[in-house]
mmCIF file with all atom_site columns, C-alpha atoms in Angstrom:
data_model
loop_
_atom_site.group_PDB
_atom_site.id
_atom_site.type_symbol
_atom_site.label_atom_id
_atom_site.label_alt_id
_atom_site.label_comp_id
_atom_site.label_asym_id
_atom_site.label_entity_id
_atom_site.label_seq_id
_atom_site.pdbx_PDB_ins_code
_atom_site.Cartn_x
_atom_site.Cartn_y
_atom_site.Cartn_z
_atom_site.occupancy
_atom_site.B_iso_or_equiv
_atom_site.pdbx_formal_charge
_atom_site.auth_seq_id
_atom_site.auth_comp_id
_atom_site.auth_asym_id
_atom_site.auth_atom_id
_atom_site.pdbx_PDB_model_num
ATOM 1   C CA . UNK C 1 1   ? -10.408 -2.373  3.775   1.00 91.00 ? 1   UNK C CA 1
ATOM 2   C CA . UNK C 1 2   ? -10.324 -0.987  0.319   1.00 94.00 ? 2   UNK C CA 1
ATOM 3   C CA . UNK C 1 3   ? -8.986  1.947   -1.088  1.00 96.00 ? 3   UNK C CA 1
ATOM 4   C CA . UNK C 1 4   ? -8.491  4.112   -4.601  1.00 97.00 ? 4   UNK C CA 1
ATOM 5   C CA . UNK C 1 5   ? -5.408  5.867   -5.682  1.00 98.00 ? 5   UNK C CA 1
ATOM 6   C CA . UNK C 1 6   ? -4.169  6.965   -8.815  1.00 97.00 ? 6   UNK C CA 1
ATOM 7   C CA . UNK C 1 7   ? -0.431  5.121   -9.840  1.00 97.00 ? 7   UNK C CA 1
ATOM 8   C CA . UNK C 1 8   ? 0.880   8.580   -10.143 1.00 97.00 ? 8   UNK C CA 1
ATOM 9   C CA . UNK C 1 9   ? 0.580   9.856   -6.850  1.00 96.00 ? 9   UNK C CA 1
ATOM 10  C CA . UNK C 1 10  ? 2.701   8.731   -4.371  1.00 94.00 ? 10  UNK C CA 1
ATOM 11  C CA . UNK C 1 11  ? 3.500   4.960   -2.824  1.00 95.00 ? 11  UNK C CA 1
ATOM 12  C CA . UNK C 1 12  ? 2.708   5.248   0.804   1.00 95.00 ? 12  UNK C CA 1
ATOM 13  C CA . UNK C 1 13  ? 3.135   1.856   2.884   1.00 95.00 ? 13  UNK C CA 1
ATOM 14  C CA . UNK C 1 14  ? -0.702  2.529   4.285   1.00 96.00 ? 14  UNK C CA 1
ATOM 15  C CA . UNK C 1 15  ? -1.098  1.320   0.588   1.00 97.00 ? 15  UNK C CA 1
ATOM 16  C CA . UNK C 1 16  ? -1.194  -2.361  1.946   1.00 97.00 ? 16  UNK C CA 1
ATOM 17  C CA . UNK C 1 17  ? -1.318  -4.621  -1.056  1.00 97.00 ? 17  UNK C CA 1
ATOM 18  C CA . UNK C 1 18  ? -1.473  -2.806  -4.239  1.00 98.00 ? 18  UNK C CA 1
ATOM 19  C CA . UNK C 1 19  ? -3.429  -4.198  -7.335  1.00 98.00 ? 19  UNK C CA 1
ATOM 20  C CA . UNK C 1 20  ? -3.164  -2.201  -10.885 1.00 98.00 ? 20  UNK C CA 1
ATOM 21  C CA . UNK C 1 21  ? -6.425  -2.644  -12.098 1.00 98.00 ? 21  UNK C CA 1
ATOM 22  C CA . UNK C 1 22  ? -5.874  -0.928  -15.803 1.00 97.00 ? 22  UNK C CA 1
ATOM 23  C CA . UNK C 1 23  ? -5.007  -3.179  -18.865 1.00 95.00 ? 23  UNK C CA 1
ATOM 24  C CA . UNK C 1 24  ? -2.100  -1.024  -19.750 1.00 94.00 ? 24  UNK C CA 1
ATOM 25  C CA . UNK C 1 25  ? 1.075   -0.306  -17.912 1.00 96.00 ? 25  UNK C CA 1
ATOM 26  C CA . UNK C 1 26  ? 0.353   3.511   -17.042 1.00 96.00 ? 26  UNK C CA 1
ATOM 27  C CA . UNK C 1 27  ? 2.334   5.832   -19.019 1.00 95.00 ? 27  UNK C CA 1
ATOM 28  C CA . UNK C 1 28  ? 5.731   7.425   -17.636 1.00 95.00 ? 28  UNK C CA 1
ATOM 29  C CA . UNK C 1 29  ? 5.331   4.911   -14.638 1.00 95.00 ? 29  UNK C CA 1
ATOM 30  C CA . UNK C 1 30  ? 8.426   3.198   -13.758 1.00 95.00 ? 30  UNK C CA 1
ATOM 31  C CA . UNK C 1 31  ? 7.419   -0.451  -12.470 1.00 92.00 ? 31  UNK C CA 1
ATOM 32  C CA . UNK C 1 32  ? 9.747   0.091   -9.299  1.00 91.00 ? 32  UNK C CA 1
ATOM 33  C CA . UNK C 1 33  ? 8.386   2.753   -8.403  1.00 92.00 ? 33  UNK C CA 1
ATOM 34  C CA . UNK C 1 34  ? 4.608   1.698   -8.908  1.00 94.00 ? 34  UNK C CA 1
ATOM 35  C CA . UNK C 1 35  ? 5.012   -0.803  -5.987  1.00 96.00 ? 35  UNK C CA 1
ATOM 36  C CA . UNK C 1 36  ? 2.369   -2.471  -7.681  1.00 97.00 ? 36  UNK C CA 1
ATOM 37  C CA . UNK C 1 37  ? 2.271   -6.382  -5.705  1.00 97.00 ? 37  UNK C CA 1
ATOM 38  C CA . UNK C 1 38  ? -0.647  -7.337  -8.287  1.00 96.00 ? 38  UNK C CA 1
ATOM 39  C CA . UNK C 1 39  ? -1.378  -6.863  -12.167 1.00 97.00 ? 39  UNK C CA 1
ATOM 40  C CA . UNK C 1 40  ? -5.800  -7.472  -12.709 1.00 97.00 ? 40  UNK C CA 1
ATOM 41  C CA . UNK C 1 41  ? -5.270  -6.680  -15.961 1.00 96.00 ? 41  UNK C CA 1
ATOM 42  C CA . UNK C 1 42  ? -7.911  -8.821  -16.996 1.00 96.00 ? 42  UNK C CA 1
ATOM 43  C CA . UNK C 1 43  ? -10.430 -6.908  -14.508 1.00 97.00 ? 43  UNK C CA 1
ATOM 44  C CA . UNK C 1 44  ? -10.343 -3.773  -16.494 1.00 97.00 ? 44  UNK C CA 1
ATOM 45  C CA . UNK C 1 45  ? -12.454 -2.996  -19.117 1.00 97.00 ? 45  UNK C CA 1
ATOM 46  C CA . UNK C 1 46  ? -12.377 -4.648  -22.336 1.00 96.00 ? 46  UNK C CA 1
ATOM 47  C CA . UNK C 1 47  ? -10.870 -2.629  -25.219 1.00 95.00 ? 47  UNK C CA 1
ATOM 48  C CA . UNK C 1 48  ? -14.017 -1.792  -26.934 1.00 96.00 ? 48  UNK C CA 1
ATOM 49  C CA . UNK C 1 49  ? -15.451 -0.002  -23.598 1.00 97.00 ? 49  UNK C CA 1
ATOM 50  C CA . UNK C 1 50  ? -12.996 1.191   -22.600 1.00 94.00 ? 50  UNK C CA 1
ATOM 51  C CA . UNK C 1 51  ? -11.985 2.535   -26.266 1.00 95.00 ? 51  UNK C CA 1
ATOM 52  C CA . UNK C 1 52  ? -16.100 3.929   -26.879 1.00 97.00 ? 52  UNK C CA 1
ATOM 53  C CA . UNK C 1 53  ? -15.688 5.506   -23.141 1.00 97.00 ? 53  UNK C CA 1
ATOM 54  C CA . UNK C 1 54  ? -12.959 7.636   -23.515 1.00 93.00 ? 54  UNK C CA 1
ATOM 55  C CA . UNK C 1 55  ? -13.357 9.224   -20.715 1.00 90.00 ? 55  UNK C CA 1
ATOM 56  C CA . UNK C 1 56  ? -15.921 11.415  -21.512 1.00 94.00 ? 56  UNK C CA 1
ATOM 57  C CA . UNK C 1 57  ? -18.585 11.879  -18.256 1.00 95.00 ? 57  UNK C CA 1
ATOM 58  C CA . UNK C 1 58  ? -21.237 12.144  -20.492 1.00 97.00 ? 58  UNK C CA 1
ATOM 59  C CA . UNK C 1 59  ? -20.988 8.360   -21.022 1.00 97.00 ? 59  UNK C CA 1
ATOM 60  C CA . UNK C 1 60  ? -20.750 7.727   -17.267 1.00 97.00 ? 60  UNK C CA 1
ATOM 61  C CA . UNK C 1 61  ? -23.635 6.212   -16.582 1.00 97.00 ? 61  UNK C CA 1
ATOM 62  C CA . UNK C 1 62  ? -24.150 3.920   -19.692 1.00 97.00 ? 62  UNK C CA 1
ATOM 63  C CA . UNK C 1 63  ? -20.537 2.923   -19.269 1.00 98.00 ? 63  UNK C CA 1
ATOM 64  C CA . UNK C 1 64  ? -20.666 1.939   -15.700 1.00 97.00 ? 64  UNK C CA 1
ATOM 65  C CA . UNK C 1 65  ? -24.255 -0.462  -16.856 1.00 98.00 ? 65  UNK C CA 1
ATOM 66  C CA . UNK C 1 66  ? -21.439 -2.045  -19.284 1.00 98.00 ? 66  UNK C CA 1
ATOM 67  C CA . UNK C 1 67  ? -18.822 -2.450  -17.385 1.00 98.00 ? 67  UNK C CA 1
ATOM 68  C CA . UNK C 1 68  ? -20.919 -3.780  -14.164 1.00 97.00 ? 68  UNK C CA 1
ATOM 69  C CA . UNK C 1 69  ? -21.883 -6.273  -17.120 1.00 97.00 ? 69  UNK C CA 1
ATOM 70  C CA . UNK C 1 70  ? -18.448 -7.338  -17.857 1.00 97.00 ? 70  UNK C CA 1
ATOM 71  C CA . UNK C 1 71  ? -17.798 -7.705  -14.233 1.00 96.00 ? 71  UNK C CA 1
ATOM 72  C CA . UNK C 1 72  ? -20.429 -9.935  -13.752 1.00 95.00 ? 72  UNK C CA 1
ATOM 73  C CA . UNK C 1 73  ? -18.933 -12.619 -16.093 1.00 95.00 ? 73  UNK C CA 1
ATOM 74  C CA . UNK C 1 74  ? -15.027 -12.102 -15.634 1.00 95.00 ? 74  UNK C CA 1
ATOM 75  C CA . UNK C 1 75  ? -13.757 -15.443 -14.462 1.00 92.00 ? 75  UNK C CA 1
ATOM 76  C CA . UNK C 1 76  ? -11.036 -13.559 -12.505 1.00 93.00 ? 76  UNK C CA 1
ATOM 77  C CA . UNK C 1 77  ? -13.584 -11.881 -10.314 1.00 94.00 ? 77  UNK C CA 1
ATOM 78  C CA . UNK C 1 78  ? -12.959 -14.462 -7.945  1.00 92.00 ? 78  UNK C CA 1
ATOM 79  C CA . UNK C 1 79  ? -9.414  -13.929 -7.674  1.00 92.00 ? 79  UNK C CA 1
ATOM 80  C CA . UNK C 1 80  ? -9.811  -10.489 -6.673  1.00 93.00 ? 80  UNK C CA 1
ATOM 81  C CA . UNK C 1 81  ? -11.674 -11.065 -3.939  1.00 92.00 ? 81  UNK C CA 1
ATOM 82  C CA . UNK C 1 82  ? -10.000 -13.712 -2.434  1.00 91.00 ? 82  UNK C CA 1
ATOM 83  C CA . UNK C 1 83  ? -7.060  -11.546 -2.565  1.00 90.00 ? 83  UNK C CA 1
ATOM 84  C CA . UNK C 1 84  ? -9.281  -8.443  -1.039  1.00 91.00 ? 84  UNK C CA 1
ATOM 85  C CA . UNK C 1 85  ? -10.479 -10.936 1.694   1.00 90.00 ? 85  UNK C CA 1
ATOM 86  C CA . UNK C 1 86  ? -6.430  -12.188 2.710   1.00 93.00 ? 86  UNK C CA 1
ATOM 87  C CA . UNK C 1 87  ? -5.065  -8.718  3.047   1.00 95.00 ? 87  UNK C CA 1
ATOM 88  C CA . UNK C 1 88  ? -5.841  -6.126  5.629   1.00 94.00 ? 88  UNK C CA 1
ATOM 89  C CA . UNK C 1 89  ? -6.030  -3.428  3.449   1.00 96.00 ? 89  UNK C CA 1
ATOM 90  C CA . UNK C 1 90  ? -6.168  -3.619  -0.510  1.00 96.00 ? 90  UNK C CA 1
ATOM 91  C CA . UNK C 1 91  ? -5.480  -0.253  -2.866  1.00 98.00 ? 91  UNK C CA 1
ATOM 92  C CA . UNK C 1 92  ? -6.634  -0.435  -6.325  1.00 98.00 ? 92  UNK C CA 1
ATOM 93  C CA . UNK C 1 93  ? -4.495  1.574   -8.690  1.00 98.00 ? 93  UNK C CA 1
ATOM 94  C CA . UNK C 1 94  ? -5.552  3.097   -11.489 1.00 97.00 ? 94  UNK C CA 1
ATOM 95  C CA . UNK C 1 95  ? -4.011  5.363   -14.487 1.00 96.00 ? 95  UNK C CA 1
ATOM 96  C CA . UNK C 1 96  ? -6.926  7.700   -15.539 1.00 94.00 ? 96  UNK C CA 1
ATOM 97  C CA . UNK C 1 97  ? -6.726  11.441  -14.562 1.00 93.00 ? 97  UNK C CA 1
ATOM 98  C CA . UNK C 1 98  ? -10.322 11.815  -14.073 1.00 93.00 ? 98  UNK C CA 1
ATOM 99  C CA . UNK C 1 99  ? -10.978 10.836  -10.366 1.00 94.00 ? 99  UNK C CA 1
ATOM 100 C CA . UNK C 1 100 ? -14.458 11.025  -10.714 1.00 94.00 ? 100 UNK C CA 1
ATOM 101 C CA . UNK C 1 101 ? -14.996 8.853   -13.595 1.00 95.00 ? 101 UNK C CA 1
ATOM 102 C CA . UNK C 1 102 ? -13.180 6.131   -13.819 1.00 96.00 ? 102 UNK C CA 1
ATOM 103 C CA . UNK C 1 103 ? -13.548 2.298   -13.997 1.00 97.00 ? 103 UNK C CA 1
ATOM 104 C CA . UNK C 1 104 ? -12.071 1.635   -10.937 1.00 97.00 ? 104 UNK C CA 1
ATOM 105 C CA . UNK C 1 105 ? -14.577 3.248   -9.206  1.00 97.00 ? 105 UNK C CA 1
ATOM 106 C CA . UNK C 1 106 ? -17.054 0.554   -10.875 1.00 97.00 ? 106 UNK C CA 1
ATOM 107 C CA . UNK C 1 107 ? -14.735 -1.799  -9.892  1.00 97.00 ? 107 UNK C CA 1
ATOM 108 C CA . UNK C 1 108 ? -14.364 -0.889  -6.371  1.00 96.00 ? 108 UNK C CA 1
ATOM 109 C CA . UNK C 1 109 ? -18.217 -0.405  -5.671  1.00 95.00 ? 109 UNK C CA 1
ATOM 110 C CA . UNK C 1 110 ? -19.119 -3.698  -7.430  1.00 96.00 ? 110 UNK C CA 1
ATOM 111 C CA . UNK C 1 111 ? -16.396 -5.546  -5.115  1.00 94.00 ? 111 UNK C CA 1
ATOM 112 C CA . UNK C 1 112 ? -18.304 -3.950  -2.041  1.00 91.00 ? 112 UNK C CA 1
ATOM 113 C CA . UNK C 1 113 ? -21.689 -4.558  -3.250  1.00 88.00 ? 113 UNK C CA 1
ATOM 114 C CA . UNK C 1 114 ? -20.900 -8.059  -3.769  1.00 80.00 ? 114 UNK C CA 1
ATOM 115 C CA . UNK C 1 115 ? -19.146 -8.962  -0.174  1.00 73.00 ? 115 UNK C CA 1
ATOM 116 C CA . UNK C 1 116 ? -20.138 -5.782  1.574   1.00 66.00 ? 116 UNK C CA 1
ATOM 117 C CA . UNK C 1 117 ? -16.408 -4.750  2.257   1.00 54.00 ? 117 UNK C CA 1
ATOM 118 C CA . UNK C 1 118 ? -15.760 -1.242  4.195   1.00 46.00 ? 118 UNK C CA 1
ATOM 119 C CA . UNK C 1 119 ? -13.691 1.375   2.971   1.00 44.00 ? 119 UNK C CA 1
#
């Protein structure tokens, strides 16, 4: 199973195994309290995107195309889902306040599209 939350609300132990999927360290998150049992770092967008993005829903759809792009050819992919596969339930963590747009929702529908995981 596979789940979103955002690294500032609470750790709950339903979590399962926790994976930070942002390439920075979300701001005014202590790491002990993050509970955070992976770093994919290397998952999230590259700089560029993520810097041309900015968060602005207006951009959605073009930067979901890139991203899914990106995905596509990140070598660490595979890591991911191996890890999604061993654990019973799998949250992906992620920084932005928009729940709506974010890349972790990219990131959690191209993991499902690709192995047909539930939710």
């Amino acid at each position: 199973m596979l789940k979103l939350k955002r690294a500032y609300d609470d750790y709950q132990k339903s979590d399962g195994f926790r994976v930070l999927v942002d390439r920075l360290w979300p701001r005014g998150v202590k790491k002990e309290d993050a509970h955070i049992d992976f770093w994919a770092k290397e998952l999230a967008p590259s700089t560029d995107l993520r810097k041309w993005f900015n968060h602005e829903p207006e951009k959605w759809n073009s930067f979901s195309k890139s991203y899914i792009e990106e995905l596509k050819h990140n070598e660490s992919m595979e890591e991911l889902l191996e890890l999604v596969e061993s654990k019973e339930m799998v949250t992906l963590v992620y920084g932005a306040k928009d729940e709506q747009h974010n890349h972790a929702i990219v990131l959690l529908n191209f993991i499902k599209q690709k192995n047909n995981y539930g939710t």
